[in-house]
């Protein structure tokens, strides 16, 4: 239905137009009507109709002020001029101001024809808007996946990356890219005690709080792990100072809103910004940041030093998350070398602070570890090459412990998944059921299960059901259709087909063979 407003100087004309529009059955609905006055113009701004049918003001002069106002403010609104003033200059002026048609009162056939043409235009306009919206959604989704693929190493080669970036309009040199991440200190506790949905909905909720209201920049979610969410903010501007200040204010407000509205405590950190897509990609994909323009001299400044360390920590975390050991080692060695170029009197402090940042965010349980404490004391008293060696060893210890935590968590998740499948295989069990039980996204769980068990979910479930069916067949106590139901198959023929696909025998052949073995035949 297309919303229509009628503005006319005569009440009887308004009544006639309402009747004619209703009788046309073209999908136009009159939502309001006004005699010619200022309220009519205000109503258009409030209602945002698809069509305005109006005449000219009662005054003698040729005045198209209301038409001009509507067209200037709302160019998508169609305008039909319903007037008996038909001089050529008026018609020419009206068309230039966006009027779709000029109709003489009393000719309903002409009115219906004009409405039909306007409907065609509005239908096209609506279809295009839907396409544009869908296209925008697809582009946002594709950009997110593209950036994630780069982080994950799924897309390599500068030429390939540049080609894909161009397709997604990401190669604009006037666009600023700024990685940042949000840390959730009490993530596990919050998910257990406060959040009633799965992780996927949690990420969507945080993303909704993060969405900028004024659309002066966009935010892409890259990856999530261990209570940290990595993002990239993009803005089509060359004013880096204004953009970073805007992003800081936005993240401060988001932090407050998350705490106030859903009781979630977060910390956020902004990484180094990049003035072009190519600089950003070089930073992400180059293992050793030898071309980095980070100011080493700034290391003597406490505030700048801390920001530099956080930026370095981001790269270490990404490497550890992706389990790319060579890249991780290169990052650690580069960071230690870079920090070692600072003044001797701040070397141990800089190295110690970076180790503390890494420990707190990646393996906080090490804080009370005796070996970690001993190494940190040694680091605080060391200098030169000795300090470098100690720092490298501390960082390897932190990354190793973080990896152990991930492995332990993964092993626990696999164990819970297998136990749940074994306890529920006899019912109509799906991958989505198990993922929901584990509070995981189904697609992620599917990949996770395959990685840690060597089976995809469907094959594992079939193997388990056939194994249980064989055990029941060996007992000789049950009919095949009963075993079919007991192992999760509603259709005994489908059960028999699955059984033969795995064993090479039908259930009857298997049962007869086992019976023959038991009798010695």
Coordinates of C-alpha atoms in Angstrom, one line a residue:
X1 CA 0.0 0.0 0.0
X2 CA 1.3 3.5 -0.9
X3 CA 0.6 6.3 1.5
X4 CA -1.1 9.3 0.0
X5 CA -1.8 12.8 1.3
X6 CA -4.3 15.1 -0.4
X7 CA -3.8 18.9 -0.1
X8 CA -6.6 21.0 -1.7
X9 CA -8.4 24.2 -1.2
X10 CA -11.9 22.7 -1.6
X11 CA -13.4 20.1 0.8
X12 CA -15.6 18.7 -1.9
X13 CA -12.6 18.1 -4.1
X14 CA -10.8 16.2 -1.3
X15 CA -13.9 14.0 -0.8
X16 CA -14.1 13.2 -4.5
X17 CA -10.4 12.3 -4.7
X18 CA -10.7 10.0 -1.7
X19 CA -13.5 8.2 -3.5
X20 CA -11.7 8.0 -6.8
X21 CA -8.5 6.7 -5.3
X22 CA -10.4 4.0 -3.4
X23 CA -12.3 2.9 -6.5
X24 CA -9.1 2.7 -8.5
X25 CA -7.9 -0.3 -6.5
X26 CA -4.3 0.5 -7.4
X27 CA -2.9 0.2 -3.8
X28 CA -3.0 3.9 -2.8
X29 CA -4.3 4.7 0.7
X30 CA -5.2 8.2 1.7
X31 CA -3.7 8.6 5.2
X32 CA -4.6 12.2 5.7
X33 CA -6.1 15.2 3.9
X34 CA -5.8 19.0 4.4
X35 CA -7.2 22.2 3.2
X36 CA -4.5 24.4 1.8
X37 CA -2.5 25.8 4.8
X38 CA 0.9 25.4 6.6
X39 CA -0.3 22.3 8.5
X40 CA -0.4 20.5 5.2
X41 CA 3.3 21.0 4.6
X42 CA 4.2 19.9 8.1
X43 CA 2.1 16.8 7.6
X44 CA 4.2 15.7 4.6
X45 CA 7.3 16.0 6.8
X46 CA 5.8 14.0 9.5
X47 CA 4.1 11.3 7.5
X48 CA 6.6 10.9 4.6
X49 CA 3.9 9.7 2.1
X50 CA 4.7 8.0 -1.2
X51 CA 2.3 10.4 -3.1
X52 CA 1.0 13.9 -2.6
X53 CA -2.0 15.1 -4.6
X54 CA -2.3 18.9 -4.4
X55 CA -3.6 21.9 -6.3
X56 CA -2.3 25.4 -6.3
X57 CA -2.9 28.0 -3.6
X58 CA -6.1 30.0 -3.7
X59 CA -4.3 33.1 -4.6
X60 CA -4.3 34.3 -8.2
X61 CA -0.6 34.3 -8.7
X62 CA 1.2 31.2 -10.2
X63 CA 2.7 29.8 -7.0
X64 CA 4.4 26.4 -6.6
X65 CA 6.0 27.0 -3.2
X66 CA 4.6 23.8 -1.6
X67 CA 5.6 21.7 -4.6
X68 CA 9.1 23.1 -4.5
X69 CA 9.4 22.5 -0.7
X70 CA 8.3 18.9 -1.0
X71 CA 10.5 18.1 -3.9
X72 CA 13.5 19.8 -2.3
X73 CA 13.2 18.0 1.0
X74 CA 11.8 14.7 -0.1
X75 CA 12.8 14.0 -3.8
X76 CA 11.5 10.4 -3.6
X77 CA 7.9 11.6 -3.0
X78 CA 5.8 11.6 -6.1
X79 CA 3.6 14.7 -6.7
X80 CA 0.4 14.9 -8.7
X81 CA -0.9 18.4 -9.5
X82 CA -4.8 18.4 -9.5
X83 CA -5.7 21.8 -10.9
X84 CA -7.7 23.5 -13.7
X85 CA -4.9 26.0 -14.3
X86 CA -3.3 24.5 -17.4
X87 CA -1.2 27.3 -19.0
X88 CA 2.1 26.2 -20.6
X89 CA 4.5 28.1 -18.3
X90 CA 2.8 26.6 -15.2
X91 CA 3.1 23.1 -16.6
X92 CA 6.8 23.6 -17.5
X93 CA 7.6 25.0 -14.1
X94 CA 5.7 22.2 -12.3
X95 CA 7.5 19.4 -14.2
X96 CA 10.9 20.9 -13.4
X97 CA 9.9 20.9 -9.7
X98 CA 9.3 17.1 -9.7
X99 CA 5.5 17.0 -10.5
X100 CA 4.8 13.6 -12.1
X101 CA 1.5 14.6 -13.7
X102 CA -1.0 17.5 -14.0
X103 CA -4.7 16.4 -14.0
X104 CA -7.8 18.5 -14.7
X105 CA -10.5 18.0 -12.0
X106 CA -13.5 15.9 -13.1
X107 CA -11.7 13.5 -15.4
X108 CA -11.4 10.4 -13.3
X109 CA -10.1 8.3 -16.3
X110 CA -7.1 10.6 -16.6
X111 CA -6.6 10.5 -12.9
X112 CA -6.6 6.7 -12.9
X113 CA -4.1 6.6 -15.8
X114 CA -1.8 9.0 -13.9
X115 CA -2.1 6.9 -10.7
X116 CA -1.2 3.8 -12.7
X117 CA 1.9 5.4 -14.1
X118 CA 2.9 6.6 -10.7
X119 CA 2.4 3.2 -9.2
X120 CA 4.8 1.7 -11.8
X121 CA 7.4 4.3 -10.7
X122 CA 6.8 3.6 -7.0
X123 CA 7.0 -0.2 -7.6
X124 CA 10.3 0.2 -9.3
X125 CA 11.5 2.5 -6.6
X126 CA 10.5 0.0 -3.9
X127 CA 12.2 -2.8 -5.7
X128 CA 15.4 -0.8 -6.1
X129 CA 15.4 0.1 -2.4
X130 CA 15.0 -3.6 -1.5
X131 CA 17.9 -4.4 -3.8
X132 CA 20.0 -1.6 -2.5
X133 CA 19.4 -2.7 1.1
X134 CA 20.1 -6.3 0.3
X135 CA 23.3 -5.3 -1.6
X136 CA 24.4 -3.1 1.4
X137 CA 23.8 -6.1 3.7
X138 CA 25.8 -8.4 1.4
X139 CA 28.6 -5.9 1.1
X140 CA 28.9 -5.5 4.9
X141 CA 28.8 -9.3 5.4
X142 CA 31.4 -9.8 2.6
X143 CA 33.7 -7.1 4.1
X144 CA 33.6 -8.8 7.5
X145 CA 34.3 -12.2 6.0
X146 CA 37.1 -10.7 3.8
X147 CA 38.8 -9.0 6.8
X148 CA 38.4 -12.2 8.9
X149 CA 39.9 -14.3 6.1
X150 CA 42.9 -12.0 6.0
X151 CA 43.4 -12.3 9.7
X152 CA 43.0 -16.1 9.5
X153 CA 45.5 -16.4 6.6
X154 CA 42.8 -17.8 4.3
X155 CA 43.5 -15.1 1.6
X156 CA 47.2 -14.5 0.8
X157 CA 49.2 -12.6 -1.7
X158 CA 49.1 -8.9 -2.1
X159 CA 47.6 -9.0 -5.6
X160 CA 44.7 -11.3 -4.5
X161 CA 44.0 -9.1 -1.5
X162 CA 44.0 -5.9 -3.5
X163 CA 41.7 -7.4 -6.2
X164 CA 39.2 -8.5 -3.6
X165 CA 39.4 -5.2 -1.7
X166 CA 38.7 -3.3 -4.9
X167 CA 35.5 -5.3 -5.5
X168 CA 34.4 -4.4 -1.9
X169 CA 35.4 -0.7 -2.2
X170 CA 38.0 -1.2 0.6
X171 CA 41.0 0.2 -1.3
X172 CA 40.0 3.8 -0.9
X173 CA 43.2 5.7 0.2
X174 CA 41.0 8.4 1.9
X175 CA 39.6 5.7 4.3
X176 CA 41.1 5.3 7.7
X177 CA 41.3 1.8 9.3
X178 CA 41.7 1.4 13.0
X179 CA 41.8 -2.0 14.8
X180 CA 40.5 -2.1 18.3
X181 CA 39.4 -4.8 20.7
X182 CA 37.0 -5.2 23.6
X183 CA 38.0 -7.3 26.6
X184 CA 35.4 -8.9 28.9
X185 CA 37.2 -9.6 32.2
X186 CA 34.3 -11.7 33.6
X187 CA 33.2 -13.4 30.4
X188 CA 32.8 -16.9 31.7
X189 CA 31.0 -15.8 34.8
X190 CA 28.7 -13.5 32.8
X191 CA 27.8 -16.2 30.3
X192 CA 27.0 -18.7 33.0
X193 CA 25.1 -16.4 35.4
X194 CA 23.7 -13.5 33.4
X195 CA 23.3 -14.4 29.8
X196 CA 20.4 -16.7 28.8
X197 CA 21.2 -17.2 25.2
X198 CA 24.1 -18.6 23.1
X199 CA 27.4 -17.0 22.2
X200 CA 26.2 -16.0 18.8
X201 CA 23.4 -13.9 20.2
X202 CA 25.8 -12.4 22.7
X203 CA 28.1 -11.2 20.0
X204 CA 25.2 -9.8 18.1
X205 CA 24.0 -7.9 21.2
X206 CA 27.5 -6.4 21.8
X207 CA 27.6 -5.5 18.1
X208 CA 24.2 -3.7 18.3
X209 CA 25.5 -1.6 21.2
X210 CA 28.6 -0.8 19.1
X211 CA 26.8 0.2 15.9
X212 CA 27.4 3.9 15.3
X213 CA 24.2 6.0 15.2
X214 CA 25.4 8.7 12.8
X215 CA 27.0 6.3 10.3
X216 CA 30.0 8.4 10.0
X217 CA 32.1 5.2 10.2
X218 CA 31.4 1.5 10.2
X219 CA 32.6 -1.3 12.5
X220 CA 33.5 -4.8 11.4
X221 CA 33.7 -7.7 13.8
X222 CA 36.8 -9.8 13.0
X223 CA 37.1 -12.5 15.6
X224 CA 36.3 -13.5 19.1
X225 CA 38.3 -15.6 21.6
X226 CA 38.7 -16.0 25.3
X227 CA 36.6 -13.0 26.2
X228 CA 38.2 -10.7 23.7
X229 CA 36.4 -9.4 20.5
X230 CA 38.6 -7.9 17.7
X231 CA 37.1 -5.2 15.5
X232 CA 38.2 -2.8 12.7
X233 CA 36.6 0.6 12.5
X234 CA 36.5 2.2 9.0
X235 CA 35.8 5.8 8.2
X236 CA 35.9 7.6 4.8
X237 CA 37.9 10.6 5.9
X238 CA 41.4 11.9 6.0
X239 CA 41.0 13.6 9.4
X240 CA 42.6 11.0 11.7
X241 CA 42.5 13.1 14.8
X242 CA 38.8 13.8 14.6
X243 CA 38.0 10.2 13.7
X244 CA 40.0 8.7 16.6
X245 CA 38.4 11.2 19.1
X246 CA 35.0 10.2 17.7
X247 CA 35.8 6.5 18.1
X248 CA 37.1 7.0 21.6
X249 CA 33.9 8.8 22.6
X250 CA 31.8 6.1 21.0
X251 CA 33.6 3.3 22.8
X252 CA 33.3 5.2 26.1
X253 CA 29.5 5.5 25.6
X254 CA 29.3 1.9 24.6
X255 CA 31.2 0.8 27.7
X256 CA 28.7 2.8 29.8
X257 CA 25.6 1.4 28.0
X258 CA 26.8 -2.2 28.2
X259 CA 27.3 -1.8 32.0
X260 CA 24.0 0.1 32.5
X261 CA 21.7 -1.9 30.3
X262 CA 22.9 -5.5 30.4
X263 CA 25.3 -5.5 33.4
X264 CA 28.4 -6.3 31.2
X265 CA 31.7 -4.9 32.3
X266 CA 34.2 -4.3 29.4
X267 CA 37.5 -2.7 28.7
X268 CA 38.5 -1.4 25.3
X269 CA 41.7 -0.6 23.6
X270 CA 42.4 1.2 20.3
X271 CA 45.3 0.1 18.2
X272 CA 47.3 2.0 15.8
X273 CA 45.3 3.6 12.9
X274 CA 46.2 3.4 9.2
X275 CA 45.6 6.0 6.6
X276 CA 45.1 3.5 3.8
X277 CA 43.9 -0.1 3.3
X278 CA 47.3 -1.1 2.0
X279 CA 49.1 0.1 5.1
X280 CA 46.6 -1.7 7.2
X281 CA 47.0 -5.0 5.3
X282 CA 50.8 -4.7 5.4
X283 CA 50.6 -4.4 9.2
X284 CA 48.4 -7.4 9.6
X285 CA 50.0 -9.8 7.1
X286 CA 53.7 -9.0 7.5
X287 CA 55.2 -11.3 10.2
X288 CA 58.0 -8.9 11.2
X289 CA 56.9 -5.3 11.1
X290 CA 60.2 -4.1 9.8
X291 CA 58.4 -1.3 7.8
X292 CA 56.5 -0.1 10.8
X293 CA 56.6 3.7 11.3
X294 CA 56.1 3.4 15.1
X295 CA 58.3 6.0 16.8
X296 CA 60.9 4.2 18.9
X297 CA 61.9 7.5 20.6
X298 CA 58.4 7.8 22.0
X299 CA 59.2 4.9 24.3
X300 CA 60.5 7.3 26.9
X301 CA 57.1 8.8 27.1
X302 CA 55.0 6.7 29.5
X303 CA 51.6 7.3 27.8
X304 CA 52.9 6.7 24.3
X305 CA 54.9 3.7 25.5
X306 CA 51.8 2.1 26.9
X307 CA 49.8 2.6 23.7
X308 CA 52.7 1.2 21.7
X309 CA 52.9 -1.9 24.0
X310 CA 49.2 -2.5 23.6
X311 CA 49.5 -2.3 19.9
X312 CA 52.3 -4.9 19.9
X313 CA 50.3 -7.1 22.3
X314 CA 47.5 -7.1 19.7
X315 CA 49.8 -8.7 17.2
X316 CA 51.0 -11.3 19.7
X317 CA 47.5 -12.2 20.6
X318 CA 46.4 -12.6 17.0
X319 CA 49.4 -14.8 16.3
X320 CA 48.7 -16.9 19.4
X321 CA 45.0 -17.2 18.6
X322 CA 45.8 -18.4 15.1
X323 CA 48.4 -20.8 16.5
X324 CA 51.0 -19.7 13.9
X325 CA 54.1 -20.5 15.9
X326 CA 56.7 -19.1 13.4
X327 CA 54.7 -15.8 13.1
X328 CA 54.4 -15.7 16.9
X329 CA 58.2 -16.2 17.4
X330 CA 59.0 -13.5 14.8
X331 CA 56.6 -11.1 16.5
X332 CA 58.1 -11.7 19.9
X333 CA 61.7 -11.4 18.7
X334 CA 60.8 -8.2 16.8
X335 CA 59.1 -6.6 19.8
X336 CA 62.0 -7.4 22.1
X337 CA 64.5 -6.0 19.6
X338 CA 62.4 -2.9 19.2
X339 CA 62.0 -2.3 22.9
X340 CA 65.7 -2.9 23.3
X341 CA 66.5 0.1 21.2
X342 CA 65.1 2.4 24.0
X343 CA 67.3 4.1 26.6
X344 CA 69.0 1.7 29.0
X345 CA 67.3 3.3 32.0
X346 CA 63.8 2.4 30.7
X347 CA 64.6 -0.9 29.0
X348 CA 63.7 -3.3 31.8
X349 CA 60.5 -1.2 32.7
X350 CA 59.3 -1.4 29.1
X351 CA 60.0 -5.1 28.8
X352 CA 58.4 -5.8 32.1
X353 CA 55.3 -3.8 31.3
X354 CA 54.8 -5.6 28.0
X355 CA 55.1 -9.0 29.8
X356 CA 52.5 -7.8 32.4
X357 CA 50.1 -6.8 29.7
X358 CA 50.4 -10.1 27.9
X359 CA 50.1 -12.1 31.1
X360 CA 47.0 -10.2 32.3
X361 CA 45.2 -10.7 29.1
X362 CA 46.4 -14.1 27.9
X363 CA 47.2 -16.1 31.1
X364 CA 46.2 -14.2 34.2
X365 CA 46.6 -17.4 36.4
X366 CA 50.4 -16.9 36.0
X367 CA 50.2 -13.9 38.3
X368 CA 50.6 -16.2 41.3
X369 CA 53.0 -18.6 39.6
X370 CA 56.3 -18.9 41.5
X371 CA 58.4 -19.3 38.3
X372 CA 56.7 -16.4 36.6
X373 CA 57.3 -14.2 39.6
X374 CA 61.0 -15.2 39.7
X375 CA 61.5 -14.5 36.0
X376 CA 59.8 -11.1 36.3
X377 CA 62.1 -10.2 39.3
X378 CA 65.1 -11.1 37.2
X379 CA 63.8 -9.0 34.3
X380 CA 63.4 -5.9 36.5
X381 CA 67.1 -6.2 37.5
X382 CA 68.5 -7.1 34.2
X383 CA 69.8 -5.0 31.2
X384 CA 71.0 -5.4 27.7
X385 CA 71.0 -8.8 26.1
X386 CA 70.2 -10.5 29.4
X387 CA 66.9 -8.5 29.7
X388 CA 66.1 -9.4 26.1
X389 CA 66.5 -13.1 26.7
X390 CA 64.5 -13.1 29.9
X391 CA 61.7 -11.2 28.3
X392 CA 61.5 -13.6 25.3
X393 CA 61.4 -16.5 27.8
X394 CA 58.6 -14.9 29.8
X395 CA 56.5 -14.2 26.7
X396 CA 56.9 -17.8 25.5
X397 CA 55.8 -19.0 28.9
X398 CA 52.7 -16.7 28.7
X399 CA 51.8 -17.9 25.2
X400 CA 52.4 -21.5 26.1
X401 CA 50.1 -21.3 29.1
X402 CA 47.5 -19.5 27.0
X403 CA 47.7 -22.4 24.5
X404 CA 47.2 -24.9 27.3
X405 CA 44.1 -23.1 28.5
X406 CA 42.7 -23.2 25.0
X407 CA 43.5 -26.9 24.7
X408 CA 42.0 -27.7 28.0
X409 CA 38.9 -25.8 27.2
X410 CA 38.7 -27.5 23.8
X411 CA 39.1 -30.9 25.3
X412 CA 36.4 -30.2 27.8
X413 CA 34.0 -29.0 25.1
X414 CA 34.7 -32.1 23.0
X415 CA 34.1 -34.4 26.0
X416 CA 30.8 -32.7 26.7
X417 CA 29.7 -32.9 23.1
X418 CA 30.5 -36.6 22.9
X419 CA 28.8 -37.4 26.2
X420 CA 25.7 -35.5 25.1
X421 CA 25.6 -37.4 21.7
X422 CA 26.0 -40.7 23.5
X423 CA 23.2 -39.9 25.9
X424 CA 20.8 -38.7 23.2
X425 CA 21.6 -40.6 20.0
X426 CA 18.3 -42.6 20.3
X427 CA 16.2 -39.5 19.7
X428 CA 15.9 -37.2 16.7
X429 CA 19.3 -35.5 17.3
X430 CA 20.7 -32.7 15.1
X431 CA 23.9 -30.8 15.0
X432 CA 21.9 -27.7 16.0
X433 CA 20.7 -29.5 19.2
X434 CA 24.3 -30.3 20.3
X435 CA 25.5 -26.8 19.4
X436 CA 22.7 -25.2 21.4
X437 CA 23.5 -27.4 24.4
X438 CA 27.1 -26.2 24.2
X439 CA 26.2 -22.5 23.6
X440 CA 28.0 -22.6 20.3
X441 CA 27.2 -21.4 16.8
X442 CA 26.2 -24.5 14.7
X443 CA 28.7 -23.7 11.9
X444 CA 31.5 -23.2 14.4
X445 CA 30.6 -26.4 16.3
X446 CA 30.6 -28.3 13.0
X447 CA 34.2 -27.3 12.2
X448 CA 35.3 -27.6 15.8
X449 CA 33.9 -31.2 16.1
X450 CA 35.6 -32.3 12.9
X451 CA 38.9 -30.7 13.9
X452 CA 39.0 -32.5 17.3
X453 CA 37.4 -35.9 16.5
X454 CA 38.3 -36.4 12.9
X455 CA 34.6 -37.1 12.1
X456 CA 31.9 -34.7 10.8
X457 CA 28.9 -34.7 13.1
X458 CA 26.6 -36.8 10.8
X459 CA 29.2 -39.6 10.2
X460 CA 30.0 -39.7 14.0
X461 CA 26.3 -40.1 14.8
X462 CA 25.7 -42.8 12.2
X463 CA 28.8 -44.8 13.4
X464 CA 27.6 -44.6 17.0
X465 CA 24.0 -45.6 16.1
X466 CA 25.2 -48.6 14.0
X467 CA 27.6 -49.6 16.8
X468 CA 24.7 -49.6 19.3
X469 CA 22.5 -51.5 16.8
X470 CA 25.1 -54.2 16.4
X471 CA 25.2 -54.6 20.2
X472 CA 21.4 -55.0 20.3
X473 CA 21.3 -57.4 17.4
X474 CA 23.9 -59.7 19.0
X475 CA 21.6 -60.1 22.0
X476 CA 18.9 -61.6 19.8
X477 CA 16.2 -60.1 22.0
X478 CA 14.8 -57.5 19.7
X479 CA 13.1 -57.3 16.3
X480 CA 14.9 -55.1 13.7
X481 CA 12.1 -52.4 13.7
X482 CA 12.5 -52.2 17.5
X483 CA 16.3 -51.7 17.2
X484 CA 15.6 -49.1 14.5
X485 CA 13.6 -47.1 17.0
X486 CA 16.0 -47.7 19.9
X487 CA 18.9 -46.3 17.9
X488 CA 17.1 -43.1 16.7
X489 CA 15.7 -44.2 13.3
X490 CA 11.9 -43.8 12.8
X491 CA 12.0 -45.6 9.4
X492 CA 13.3 -49.2 9.6
X493 CA 14.1 -49.2 5.8
X494 CA 16.3 -46.1 6.2
X495 CA 18.0 -47.8 9.3
X496 CA 18.7 -50.9 7.2
X497 CA 20.3 -48.8 4.4
X498 CA 22.5 -46.9 6.9
X499 CA 23.5 -50.1 8.6
X500 CA 24.5 -51.7 5.3
X501 CA 26.4 -48.6 4.2
X502 CA 28.6 -48.9 7.3
X503 CA 28.9 -52.7 7.8
X504 CA 28.4 -54.0 4.3
X505 CA 25.6 -56.2 5.6
X506 CA 21.9 -55.8 6.2
X507 CA 20.8 -56.0 9.9
X508 CA 19.2 -59.4 9.2
X509 CA 22.4 -60.7 7.6
X510 CA 24.5 -59.4 10.5
X511 CA 22.1 -61.0 13.0
X512 CA 22.1 -64.3 11.2
X513 CA 25.9 -64.3 11.0
X514 CA 26.2 -63.7 14.7
X515 CA 23.7 -66.4 15.5
X516 CA 25.6 -68.9 13.4
X517 CA 28.8 -68.0 15.2
X518 CA 27.2 -68.6 18.6
X519 CA 25.9 -72.1 17.5
X520 CA 29.2 -73.1 15.9
X521 CA 27.5 -73.6 12.5

